[in-house]
């Protein structure tokens, strides 16, 4: 019992963290892609973001793989750039993770060819851009010779 002028706070056991669906989404974050180390930083940030959104292990792996491919493309072919993470939410409450990968490189001269499996301008297997498109729910590319490239991909969490 509290004395006059004192107050008490009742506790009913440990507090549970707020459910991911009801919390405010994290703020957008942008990461540079200028070095090999930056590629690793992006992978770690994207992995943490997939956990925050509530993706299962398979979807975490899909998103991290797509992010890795896109960031590497910006680094290798675009001379570096940025990766921005955003947390869109649909009116129904479904959460997602959106990656915007930008570079200021030479652009993609033939986008249709670049999206074809097996197409490569380097020593890779040629699955990067097309593979990222298959791994994500939404995929857009803005590019042109001398204009750089912006790839925006989104994956939505299953409710």
Short mmCIF file of C-alpha atoms in Angstrom, two decimals:
data_model
loop_
_atom_site.label_atom_id
_atom_site.label_comp_id
_atom_site.label_asym_id
_atom_site.label_seq_id
_atom_site.Cartn_x
_atom_site.Cartn_y
_atom_site.Cartn_z
CA UNK A 1 0.00 0.00 0.00
CA UNK A 2 1.31 3.40 -0.91
CA UNK A 3 1.75 6.21 1.55
CA UNK A 4 0.17 9.61 0.86
CA UNK A 5 2.02 11.31 -2.00
CA UNK A 6 3.49 8.02 -3.29
CA UNK A 7 2.30 6.06 -6.26
CA UNK A 8 2.63 2.43 -7.16
CA UNK A 9 2.97 0.66 -10.45
CA UNK A 10 1.44 -2.76 -10.75
CA UNK A 11 3.36 -5.31 -12.76
CA UNK A 12 1.85 -8.38 -14.26
CA UNK A 13 5.02 -10.20 -15.23
CA UNK A 14 7.58 -9.46 -17.92
CA UNK A 15 6.49 -7.30 -20.82
CA UNK A 16 6.30 -8.96 -24.17
CA UNK A 17 7.78 -7.14 -27.15
CA UNK A 18 5.29 -5.52 -29.48
CA UNK A 19 4.24 -7.74 -32.36
CA UNK A 20 6.09 -6.95 -35.58
CA UNK A 21 2.79 -6.25 -37.35
CA UNK A 22 1.84 -3.46 -34.93
CA UNK A 23 5.17 -1.68 -34.61
CA UNK A 24 6.14 1.34 -36.63
CA UNK A 25 8.43 0.35 -39.51
CA UNK A 26 12.10 1.26 -39.16
CA UNK A 27 13.36 4.35 -40.93
CA UNK A 28 14.84 4.04 -44.39
CA UNK A 29 18.58 3.47 -44.48
CA UNK A 30 21.06 3.97 -47.33
CA UNK A 31 24.37 2.14 -47.63
CA UNK A 32 27.27 3.01 -49.95
CA UNK A 33 28.54 0.40 -52.37
CA UNK A 34 32.12 1.43 -53.14
CA UNK A 35 34.25 -1.46 -51.82
CA UNK A 36 34.12 -5.22 -51.31
CA UNK A 37 33.56 -4.53 -47.61
CA UNK A 38 30.50 -2.45 -48.48
CA UNK A 39 29.00 -5.50 -50.20
CA UNK A 40 29.31 -7.44 -46.95
CA UNK A 41 27.78 -4.55 -44.98
CA UNK A 42 24.80 -4.51 -47.36
CA UNK A 43 24.31 -8.28 -46.97
CA UNK A 44 24.29 -7.97 -43.17
CA UNK A 45 21.92 -4.98 -43.23
CA UNK A 46 19.52 -6.73 -45.58
CA UNK A 47 19.59 -9.92 -43.50
CA UNK A 48 18.74 -7.88 -40.36
CA UNK A 49 15.95 -6.09 -42.26
CA UNK A 50 14.39 -9.37 -43.40
CA UNK A 51 14.28 -10.52 -39.77
CA UNK A 52 12.74 -7.20 -38.72
CA UNK A 53 10.00 -7.56 -41.35
CA UNK A 54 9.28 -11.11 -40.24
CA UNK A 55 10.38 -13.16 -43.24
CA UNK A 56 10.95 -16.87 -42.78
CA UNK A 57 14.37 -18.35 -43.50
CA UNK A 58 13.64 -19.16 -47.15
CA UNK A 59 12.42 -15.63 -47.92
CA UNK A 60 15.33 -14.15 -45.96
CA UNK A 61 17.69 -16.08 -48.22
CA UNK A 62 15.83 -14.98 -51.36
CA UNK A 63 16.00 -11.31 -50.45
CA UNK A 64 19.65 -11.42 -49.33
CA UNK A 65 20.60 -13.24 -52.54
CA UNK A 66 18.81 -10.67 -54.71
CA UNK A 67 20.39 -7.80 -52.75
CA UNK A 68 23.84 -9.35 -53.10
CA UNK A 69 23.46 -9.75 -56.86
CA UNK A 70 22.16 -6.22 -57.37
CA UNK A 71 24.75 -4.59 -55.11
CA UNK A 72 27.56 -6.52 -56.83
CA UNK A 73 26.24 -5.37 -60.23
CA UNK A 74 26.28 -1.75 -59.03
CA UNK A 75 29.82 -2.20 -57.74
CA UNK A 76 31.28 -4.11 -60.70
CA UNK A 77 29.35 -2.67 -63.67
CA UNK A 78 28.22 0.69 -62.32
CA UNK A 79 31.43 1.73 -60.58
CA UNK A 80 29.70 1.84 -57.20
CA UNK A 81 26.48 3.30 -55.93
CA UNK A 82 24.03 2.95 -53.07
CA UNK A 83 21.48 0.51 -51.67
CA UNK A 84 18.48 1.97 -49.83
CA UNK A 85 16.23 -0.16 -47.62
CA UNK A 86 12.59 0.88 -47.16
CA UNK A 87 9.77 -0.83 -45.28
CA UNK A 88 6.50 -0.45 -47.21
CA UNK A 89 3.23 -1.51 -45.67
CA UNK A 90 0.02 -2.31 -47.51
CA UNK A 91 -3.32 -0.97 -46.21
CA UNK A 92 -4.08 -4.51 -45.02
CA UNK A 93 -1.03 -4.26 -42.74
CA UNK A 94 1.16 -6.65 -44.73
CA UNK A 95 4.80 -5.61 -44.45
CA UNK A 96 7.51 -5.70 -47.05
CA UNK A 97 11.09 -4.81 -47.75
CA UNK A 98 12.01 -2.60 -50.71
CA UNK A 99 15.56 -2.28 -52.00
CA UNK A 100 16.57 0.57 -54.29
CA UNK A 101 19.96 -0.02 -55.88
CA UNK A 102 21.43 2.97 -57.75
CA UNK A 103 24.62 3.49 -59.65
CA UNK A 104 25.93 6.22 -61.94
CA UNK A 105 27.68 3.87 -64.34
CA UNK A 106 27.29 3.57 -68.10
CA UNK A 107 23.77 2.11 -67.89
CA UNK A 108 22.57 -1.13 -69.43
CA UNK A 109 22.72 -0.89 -73.21
CA UNK A 110 20.36 -3.85 -73.85
CA UNK A 111 18.09 -4.47 -70.87
CA UNK A 112 16.22 -7.37 -72.50
CA UNK A 113 19.50 -9.20 -73.08
CA UNK A 114 20.72 -8.40 -69.55
CA UNK A 115 17.58 -10.02 -68.11
CA UNK A 116 18.16 -13.21 -70.11
CA UNK A 117 19.71 -16.11 -68.21
CA UNK A 118 23.26 -16.72 -69.32
CA UNK A 119 23.89 -13.14 -70.45
CA UNK A 120 27.01 -11.73 -68.84
CA UNK A 121 29.42 -8.92 -69.51
CA UNK A 122 31.91 -10.33 -67.05
CA UNK A 123 33.03 -13.64 -65.66
CA UNK A 124 29.78 -14.45 -63.83
CA UNK A 125 27.14 -17.04 -64.68
CA UNK A 126 24.71 -14.46 -66.02
CA UNK A 127 21.90 -15.03 -63.51
CA UNK A 128 22.23 -11.77 -61.53
CA UNK A 129 19.58 -9.39 -62.88
CA UNK A 130 17.14 -12.05 -64.06
CA UNK A 131 17.69 -14.06 -60.90
CA UNK A 132 16.95 -11.03 -58.72
CA UNK A 133 13.76 -10.47 -60.70
CA UNK A 134 12.61 -14.05 -60.02
CA UNK A 135 13.45 -13.90 -56.31
CA UNK A 136 11.41 -10.77 -55.57
CA UNK A 137 7.69 -9.97 -55.83
CA UNK A 138 8.16 -6.63 -57.62
CA UNK A 139 10.98 -5.57 -59.92
CA UNK A 140 11.60 -2.40 -61.94
CA UNK A 141 14.67 -1.07 -63.76
CA UNK A 142 15.38 2.43 -65.05
CA UNK A 143 18.50 2.61 -67.16
CA UNK A 144 20.01 3.94 -70.32
CA UNK A 145 23.40 4.44 -71.89
CA UNK A 146 25.23 7.09 -69.88
CA UNK A 147 22.37 7.44 -67.37
CA UNK A 148 23.29 4.88 -64.74
CA UNK A 149 20.88 2.28 -63.45
CA UNK A 150 18.22 2.20 -60.74
CA UNK A 151 16.77 -1.17 -59.77
CA UNK A 152 13.85 -1.24 -57.32
CA UNK A 153 12.75 -4.60 -55.91
CA UNK A 154 10.21 -5.48 -53.24
CA UNK A 155 9.40 -8.67 -51.37
CA UNK A 156 6.21 -8.93 -49.31
CA UNK A 157 5.93 -10.96 -46.13
CA UNK A 158 3.34 -13.72 -46.07
CA UNK A 159 0.62 -12.98 -43.53
#
